[in-house]
Amino acid sequence: MDKEWLEASINGQAQINFESKFENIPFNNEKIHQAYQAIQKTDEWKNFKKLMIESYANNITQNARWFSSEKGLKAIIRDAGRDAGEE
């Protein structure tokens, strides 16, 4: 796995996370929908989007680091054992 591919994958997932939460909102009212679309065209929205995607990417990176750490791997193994014992 090369670094550029990993960064692109993380950024892509961060983009998807943002879109699913903030851009694909269904509205029952056309006036609200139009107002929301107008907000999305502002510089403030562009800055908000950029910062949120960076935040999502940082969270993904932190989670990946934790899962690949010794402590994270032990927790996964421990939890997998619990799940297997519950069946």
A tleap script that builds the chain and sets N, CA, C and O, in Angstrom:
source leaprc.protein.ff14SB
mol = sequence {
  NMET ASP LYS GLU TRP LEU GLU ALA SER ILE
  ASN GLY GLN ALA GLN ILE ASN PHE GLU SER
  LYS PHE GLU ASN ILE PRO PHE ASN ASN GLU
  LYS ILE HIE GLN ALA TYR GLN ALA ILE GLN
  LYS THR ASP GLU TRP LYS ASN PHE LYS LYS
  LEU MET ILE GLU SER TYR ALA ASN ASN ILE
  THR GLN ASN ALA ARG TRP PHE SER SER GLU
  LYS GLY LEU LYS ALA ILE ILE ARG ASP ALA
  GLY ARG ASP ALA GLY GLU CGLU
}
set mol.1.N position { 0.859 -1.171 0.000 }
set mol.1.CA position { 0.000 0.000 0.000 }
set mol.1.C position { 0.902 1.231 0.000 }
set mol.1.O position { 1.761 1.377 0.870 }
set mol.2.N position { 0.710 2.096 -0.957 }
set mol.2.CA position { 1.564 3.268 -0.939 }
set mol.2.C position { 0.844 4.441 -0.251 }
set mol.2.O position { -0.382 4.476 -0.153 }
set mol.3.N position { 1.649 5.386 0.213 }
set mol.3.CA position { 1.151 6.491 1.038 }
set mol.3.C position { 0.124 7.346 0.301 }
set mol.3.O position { -0.889 7.742 0.877 }
set mol.4.N position { 0.387 7.627 -0.965 }
set mol.4.CA position { -0.537 8.464 -1.734 }
set mol.4.C position { -1.903 7.791 -1.868 }
set mol.4.O position { -2.935 8.450 -1.736 }
set mol.5.N position { -1.912 6.492 -2.128 }
set mol.5.CA position { -3.174 5.756 -2.245 }
set mol.5.C position { -3.930 5.784 -0.926 }
set mol.5.O position { -5.143 5.991 -0.904 }
set mol.6.N position { -3.213 5.577 0.173 }
set mol.6.CA position { -3.845 5.583 1.480 }
set mol.6.C position { -4.437 6.947 1.802 }
set mol.6.O position { -5.572 7.034 2.272 }
set mol.7.N position { -3.684 8.008 1.554 }
set mol.7.CA position { -4.193 9.365 1.793 }
set mol.7.C position { -5.410 9.658 0.922 }
set mol.7.O position { -6.378 10.259 1.390 }
set mol.8.N position { -5.370 9.241 -0.334 }
set mol.8.CA position { -6.508 9.453 -1.234 }
set mol.8.C position { -7.731 8.680 -0.750 }
set mol.8.O position { -8.854 9.179 -0.823 }
set mol.9.N position { -7.511 7.465 -0.258 }
set mol.9.CA position { -8.620 6.657 0.263 }
set mol.9.C position { -9.238 7.290 1.507 }
set mol.9.O position { -10.461 7.340 1.644 }
set mol.10.N position { -8.394 7.768 2.401 }
set mol.10.CA position { -8.879 8.419 3.618 }
set mol.10.C position { -9.650 9.687 3.259 }
set mol.10.O position { -10.738 9.924 3.783 }
set mol.11.N position { -9.089 10.497 2.369 }
set mol.11.CA position { -9.772 11.726 1.960 }
set mol.11.C position { -11.073 11.437 1.228 }
set mol.11.O position { -12.051 12.167 1.387 }
set mol.12.N position { -11.090 10.392 0.438 }
set mol.12.CA position { -12.321 9.993 -0.251 }
set mol.12.C position { -13.403 9.584 0.721 }
set mol.12.O position { -14.564 9.965 0.566 }
set mol.13.N position { -13.024 8.803 1.733 }
set mol.13.CA position { -13.998 8.390 2.739 }
set mol.13.C position { -14.470 9.586 3.555 }
set mol.13.O position { -15.648 9.671 3.903 }
set mol.14.N position { -13.574 10.503 3.862 }
set mol.14.CA position { -13.955 11.717 4.594 }
set mol.14.C position { -14.963 12.528 3.781 }
set mol.14.O position { -15.922 13.064 4.337 }
set mol.15.N position { -14.749 12.619 2.474 }
set mol.15.CA position { -15.673 13.323 1.577 }
set mol.15.C position { -17.047 12.639 1.608 }
set mol.15.O position { -18.077 13.308 1.701 }
set mol.16.N position { -17.055 11.324 1.532 }
set mol.16.CA position { -18.314 10.566 1.577 }
set mol.16.C position { -19.035 10.805 2.905 }
set mol.16.O position { -20.252 10.987 2.936 }
set mol.17.N position { -18.273 10.804 3.998 }
set mol.17.CA position { -18.872 11.054 5.313 }
set mol.17.C position { -19.530 12.428 5.359 }
set mol.17.O position { -20.640 12.572 5.871 }
set mol.18.N position { -18.848 13.434 4.824 }
set mol.18.CA position { -19.403 14.788 4.813 }
set mol.18.C position { -20.670 14.839 3.966 }
set mol.18.O position { -21.697 15.366 4.394 }
set mol.19.N position { -20.585 14.291 2.774 }
set mol.19.CA position { -21.735 14.334 1.875 }
set mol.19.C position { -22.947 13.630 2.464 }
set mol.19.O position { -24.071 14.116 2.340 }
set mol.20.N position { -22.724 12.490 3.104 }
set mol.20.CA position { -23.858 11.750 3.653 }
set mol.20.C position { -24.528 12.492 4.801 }
set mol.20.O position { -25.724 12.326 5.043 }
set mol.21.N position { -23.763 13.300 5.499 }
set mol.21.CA position { -24.327 14.009 6.649 }
set mol.21.C position { -24.843 15.401 6.304 }
set mol.21.O position { -25.838 15.847 6.875 }
set mol.22.N position { -24.184 16.091 5.380 }
set mol.22.CA position { -24.488 17.495 5.149 }
set mol.22.C position { -25.001 17.850 3.752 }
set mol.22.O position { -25.593 18.916 3.580 }
set mol.23.N position { -24.795 17.005 2.766 }
set mol.23.CA position { -25.162 17.410 1.411 }
set mol.23.C position { -26.349 16.649 0.838 }
set mol.23.O position { -26.982 17.128 -0.103 }
set mol.24.N position { -26.655 15.520 1.359 }
set mol.24.CA position { -27.753 14.724 0.813 }
set mol.24.C position { -28.957 14.749 1.744 }
set mol.24.O position { -29.527 13.708 2.073 }
set mol.25.N position { -29.328 15.932 2.155 }
set mol.25.CA position { -30.429 16.089 3.096 }
set mol.25.C position { -31.729 16.270 2.316 }
set mol.25.O position { -31.843 17.190 1.506 }
set mol.26.N position { -32.702 15.404 2.553 }
set mol.26.CA position { -33.992 15.590 1.869 }
set mol.26.C position { -34.827 16.669 2.578 }
set mol.26.O position { -34.905 16.702 3.806 }
set mol.27.N position { -35.430 17.523 1.804 }
set mol.27.CA position { -36.296 18.569 2.349 }
set mol.27.C position { -37.706 18.394 1.797 }
set mol.27.O position { -37.890 18.105 0.614 }
set mol.28.N position { -38.687 18.570 2.658 }
set mol.28.CA position { -40.081 18.494 2.232 }
set mol.28.C position { -40.598 19.849 1.771 }
set mol.28.O position { -41.682 19.943 1.195 }
set mol.29.N position { -39.830 20.890 2.021 }
set mol.29.CA position { -40.255 22.247 1.727 }
set mol.29.C position { -39.290 22.847 0.706 }
set mol.29.O position { -38.084 22.906 0.944 }
set mol.30.N position { -39.822 23.286 -0.420 }
set mol.30.CA position { -38.984 23.812 -1.505 }
set mol.30.C position { -38.242 25.085 -1.095 }
set mol.30.O position { -37.098 25.286 -1.502 }
set mol.31.N position { -38.874 25.944 -0.299 }
set mol.31.CA position { -38.220 27.185 0.137 }
set mol.31.C position { -37.012 26.873 1.019 }
set mol.31.O position { -35.969 27.515 0.896 }
set mol.32.N position { -37.150 25.912 1.887 }
set mol.32.CA position { -36.025 25.503 2.746 }
set mol.32.C position { -34.906 24.925 1.882 }
set mol.32.O position { -33.731 25.224 2.092 }
set mol.33.N position { -35.279 24.103 0.918 }
set mol.33.CA position { -34.293 23.494 0.021 }
set mol.33.C position { -33.527 24.566 -0.760 }
set mol.33.O position { -32.306 24.485 -0.892 }
set mol.34.N position { -34.233 25.555 -1.270 }
set mol.34.CA position { -33.585 26.638 -2.014 }
set mol.34.C position { -32.659 27.456 -1.114 }
set mol.34.O position { -31.562 27.836 -1.525 }
set mol.35.N position { -33.108 27.724 0.116 }
set mol.35.CA position { -32.262 28.475 1.054 }
set mol.35.C position { -31.001 27.682 1.378 }
set mol.35.O position { -29.913 28.252 1.460 }
set mol.36.N position { -31.140 26.378 1.561 }
set mol.36.CA position { -30.002 25.518 1.852 }
set mol.36.C position { -29.018 25.517 0.680 }
set mol.36.O position { -27.806 25.587 0.884 }
set mol.37.N position { -29.538 25.437 -0.539 }
set mol.37.CA position { -28.676 25.476 -1.718 }
set mol.37.C position { -27.936 26.807 -1.818 }
set mol.37.O position { -26.777 26.840 -2.233 }
set mol.38.N position { -28.591 27.902 -1.441 }
set mol.38.CA position { -27.939 29.216 -1.468 }
set mol.38.C position { -26.793 29.266 -0.464 }
set mol.38.O position { -25.729 29.813 -0.754 }
set mol.39.N position { -27.013 28.699 0.702 }
set mol.39.CA position { -25.963 28.661 1.727 }
set mol.39.C position { -24.759 27.869 1.225 }
set mol.39.O position { -23.614 28.238 1.486 }
set mol.40.N position { -25.021 26.786 0.508 }
set mol.40.CA position { -23.940 25.940 0.010 }
set mol.40.C position { -23.057 26.645 -1.018 }
set mol.40.O position { -21.962 26.167 -1.314 }
set mol.41.N position { -23.506 27.751 -1.556 }
set mol.41.CA position { -22.727 28.490 -2.551 }
set mol.41.C position { -21.852 29.565 -1.928 }
set mol.41.O position { -21.144 30.265 -2.650 }
set mol.42.N position { -21.881 29.716 -0.608 }
set mol.42.CA position { -21.120 30.778 0.051 }
set mol.42.C position { -19.698 30.326 0.379 }
set mol.42.O position { -19.403 29.133 0.435 }
set mol.43.N position { -18.832 31.306 0.594 }
set mol.43.CA position { -17.455 31.012 1.014 }
set mol.43.C position { -17.435 30.365 2.394 }
set mol.43.O position { -16.593 29.510 2.669 }
set mol.44.N position { -18.349 30.766 3.254 }
set mol.44.CA position { -18.412 30.176 4.594 }
set mol.44.C position { -18.694 28.683 4.507 }
set mol.44.O position { -18.100 27.892 5.239 }
set mol.45.N position { -19.610 28.291 3.603 }
set mol.45.CA position { -19.921 26.870 3.427 }
set mol.45.C position { -18.694 26.125 2.910 }
set mol.45.O position { -18.383 25.032 3.382 }
set mol.46.N position { -18.003 26.715 1.944 }
set mol.46.CA position { -16.801 26.082 1.389 }
set mol.46.C position { -15.753 25.876 2.481 }
set mol.46.O position { -15.103 24.832 2.532 }
set mol.47.N position { -15.590 26.866 3.348 }
set mol.47.CA position { -14.636 26.746 4.451 }
set mol.47.C position { -15.095 25.682 5.451 }
set mol.47.O position { -14.292 24.868 5.907 }
set mol.48.N position { -16.377 25.691 5.786 }
set mol.48.CA position { -16.946 24.684 6.686 }
set mol.48.C position { -16.726 23.282 6.126 }
set mol.48.O position { -16.301 22.377 6.844 }
set mol.49.N position { -17.019 23.112 4.840 }
set mol.49.CA position { -16.854 21.806 4.196 }
set mol.49.C position { -15.399 21.349 4.265 }
set mol.49.O position { -15.123 20.199 4.608 }
set mol.50.N position { -14.480 22.237 3.946 }
set mol.50.CA position { -13.049 21.909 3.979 }
set mol.50.C position { -12.622 21.476 5.378 }
set mol.50.O position { -11.934 20.468 5.540 }
set mol.51.N position { -13.034 22.239 6.384 }
set mol.51.CA position { -12.652 21.925 7.764 }
set mol.51.C position { -13.278 20.621 8.246 }
set mol.51.O position { -12.633 19.846 8.953 }
set mol.52.N position { -14.523 20.378 7.870 }
set mol.52.CA position { -15.180 19.141 8.284 }
set mol.52.C position { -14.545 17.925 7.625 }
set mol.52.O position { -14.378 16.890 8.270 }
set mol.53.N position { -14.192 18.035 6.358 }
set mol.53.CA position { -13.540 16.913 5.671 }
set mol.53.C position { -12.178 16.642 6.294 }
set mol.53.O position { -11.789 15.485 6.455 }
set mol.54.N position { -11.451 17.696 6.645 }
set mol.54.CA position { -10.173 17.512 7.341 }
set mol.54.C position { -10.391 16.818 8.686 }
set mol.54.O position { -9.616 15.938 9.061 }
set mol.55.N position { -11.428 17.205 9.403 }
set mol.55.CA position { -11.731 16.595 10.693 }
set mol.55.C position { -12.079 15.115 10.525 }
set mol.55.O position { -11.586 14.273 11.276 }
set mol.56.N position { -12.926 14.797 9.542 }
set mol.56.CA position { -13.262 13.395 9.279 }
set mol.56.C position { -12.008 12.601 8.912 }
set mol.56.O position { -11.832 11.478 9.383 }
set mol.57.N position { -11.143 13.166 8.086 }
set mol.57.CA position { -9.913 12.475 7.689 }
set mol.57.C position { -9.019 12.230 8.906 }
set mol.57.O position { -8.427 11.158 9.036 }
set mol.58.N position { -8.921 13.215 9.792 }
set mol.58.CA position { -8.126 13.030 11.014 }
set mol.58.C position { -8.704 11.930 11.886 }
set mol.58.O position { -7.957 11.126 12.443 }
set mol.59.N position { -10.027 11.883 12.013 }
set mol.59.CA position { -10.659 10.824 12.811 }
set mol.59.C position { -10.396 9.449 12.214 }
set mol.59.O position { -10.098 8.500 12.940 }
set mol.60.N position { -10.505 9.341 10.902 }
set mol.60.CA position { -10.232 8.066 10.240 }
set mol.60.C position { -8.788 7.644 10.483 }
set mol.60.O position { -8.521 6.480 10.784 }
set mol.61.N position { -7.856 8.586 10.354 }
set mol.61.CA position { -6.439 8.297 10.565 }
set mol.61.C position { -6.176 7.861 12.003 }
set mol.61.O position { -5.444 6.901 12.241 }
set mol.62.N position { -6.771 8.566 12.957 }
set mol.62.CA position { -6.590 8.200 14.372 }
set mol.62.C position { -7.153 6.811 14.648 }
set mol.62.O position { -6.528 6.021 15.356 }
set mol.63.N position { -8.324 6.506 14.098 }
set mol.63.CA position { -8.912 5.185 14.294 }
set mol.63.C position { -8.040 4.099 13.686 }
set mol.63.O position { -7.860 3.036 14.281 }
set mol.64.N position { -7.501 4.363 12.505 }
set mol.64.CA position { -6.633 3.380 11.858 }
set mol.64.C position { -5.369 3.148 12.688 }
set mol.64.O position { -4.902 2.016 12.815 }
set mol.65.N position { -4.825 4.222 13.247 }
set mol.65.CA position { -3.634 4.070 14.092 }
set mol.65.C position { -3.956 3.256 15.345 }
set mol.65.O position { -3.164 2.412 15.764 }
set mol.66.N position { -5.126 3.517 15.941 }
set mol.66.CA position { -5.495 2.792 17.156 }
set mol.66.C position { -5.711 1.314 16.841 }
set mol.66.O position { -5.236 0.447 17.575 }
set mol.67.N position { -6.429 1.022 15.745 }
set mol.67.CA position { -6.694 -0.371 15.396 }
set mol.67.C position { -5.421 -1.125 15.048 }
set mol.67.O position { -5.343 -2.335 15.259 }
set mol.68.N position { -4.425 -0.430 14.520 }
set mol.68.CA position { -3.182 -1.109 14.162 }
set mol.68.C position { -2.174 -1.125 15.312 }
set mol.68.O position { -1.116 -1.742 15.192 }
set mol.69.N position { -2.486 -0.459 16.417 }
set mol.69.CA position { -1.587 -0.481 17.572 }
set mol.69.C position { -1.746 -1.793 18.333 }
set mol.69.O position { -2.731 -2.511 18.159 }
set mol.70.N position { -0.781 -2.088 19.164 }
set mol.70.CA position { -0.855 -3.315 19.960 }
set mol.70.C position { -2.096 -3.304 20.854 }
set mol.70.O position { -2.791 -4.314 20.967 }
set mol.71.N position { -2.368 -2.175 21.480 }
set mol.71.CA position { -3.544 -2.063 22.347 }
set mol.71.C position { -4.831 -2.284 21.547 }
set mol.71.O position { -5.741 -2.979 22.000 }
set mol.72.N position { -4.898 -1.692 20.361 }
set mol.72.CA position { -6.073 -1.851 19.514 }
set mol.72.C position { -6.261 -3.276 19.052 }
set mol.72.O position { -7.379 -3.790 19.046 }
set mol.73.N position { -5.158 -3.928 18.657 }
set mol.73.CA position { -5.244 -5.326 18.224 }
set mol.73.C position { -5.679 -6.233 19.368 }
set mol.73.O position { -6.472 -7.152 19.164 }
set mol.74.N position { -5.167 -5.982 20.561 }
set mol.74.CA position { -5.585 -6.784 21.717 }
set mol.74.C position { -7.071 -6.592 22.001 }
set mol.74.O position { -7.768 -7.548 22.341 }
set mol.75.N position { -7.552 -5.371 21.865 }
set mol.75.CA position { -8.978 -5.098 22.093 }
set mol.75.C position { -9.833 -5.816 21.055 }
set mol.75.O position { -10.884 -6.366 21.383 }
set mol.76.N position { -9.382 -5.812 19.806 }
set mol.76.CA position { -10.127 -6.504 18.744 }
set mol.76.C position { -10.178 -7.998 19.030 }
set mol.76.O position { -11.235 -8.618 18.916 }
set mol.77.N position { -9.050 -8.572 19.397 }
set mol.77.CA position { -8.997 -10.008 19.698 }
set mol.77.C position { -9.863 -10.326 20.906 }
set mol.77.O position { -10.598 -11.313 20.908 }
set mol.78.N position { -9.774 -9.483 21.939 }
set mol.78.CA position { -10.580 -9.694 23.135 }
set mol.78.C position { -12.074 -9.631 22.804 }
set mol.78.O position { -12.851 -10.489 23.225 }
set mol.79.N position { -12.460 -8.609 22.049 }
set mol.79.CA position { -13.858 -8.443 21.686 }
set mol.79.C position { -14.343 -9.565 20.771 }
set mol.79.O position { -15.493 -9.994 20.869 }
set mol.80.N position { -13.479 -10.035 19.890 }
set mol.80.CA position { -13.848 -11.148 19.006 }
set mol.80.C position { -14.075 -12.407 19.828 }
set mol.80.O position { -14.975 -13.195 19.538 }
set mol.81.N position { -13.261 -12.591 20.845 }
set mol.81.CA position { -13.444 -13.744 21.731 }
set mol.81.C position { -14.755 -13.658 22.483 }
set mol.81.O position { -15.443 -14.663 22.661 }
set mol.82.N position { -15.097 -12.472 22.920 }
set mol.82.CA position { -16.389 -12.284 23.609 }
set mol.82.C position { -17.548 -12.607 22.677 }
set mol.82.O position { -18.488 -13.302 23.063 }
set mol.83.N position { -17.477 -12.097 21.437 }
set mol.83.CA position { -18.537 -12.330 20.480 }
set mol.83.C position { -18.675 -13.820 20.159 }
set mol.83.O position { -19.785 -14.335 20.032 }
set mol.84.N position { -17.540 -14.503 20.029 }
set mol.84.CA position { -17.575 -15.933 19.718 }
set mol.84.C position { -18.146 -16.713 20.889 }
set mol.84.O position { -18.836 -17.712 20.689 }
set mol.85.N position { -17.869 -16.272 22.100 }
set mol.85.CA position { -18.375 -16.958 23.283 }
set mol.85.C position { -19.855 -16.731 23.509 }
set mol.85.O position { -20.496 -17.518 24.206 }
set mol.86.N position { -20.405 -15.694 22.948 }
set mol.86.CA position { -21.827 -15.369 23.122 }
set mol.86.C position { -22.732 -16.184 22.221 }
set mol.86.O position { -23.934 -16.276 22.470 }
set mol.87.N position { -22.175 -16.776 21.180 }
set mol.87.CA position { -23.015 -17.510 20.216 }
set mol.87.C position { -23.490 -18.817 20.757 }
set mol.87.O position { -24.203 -19.547 20.069 }
savepdb mol mol.pdb
quit
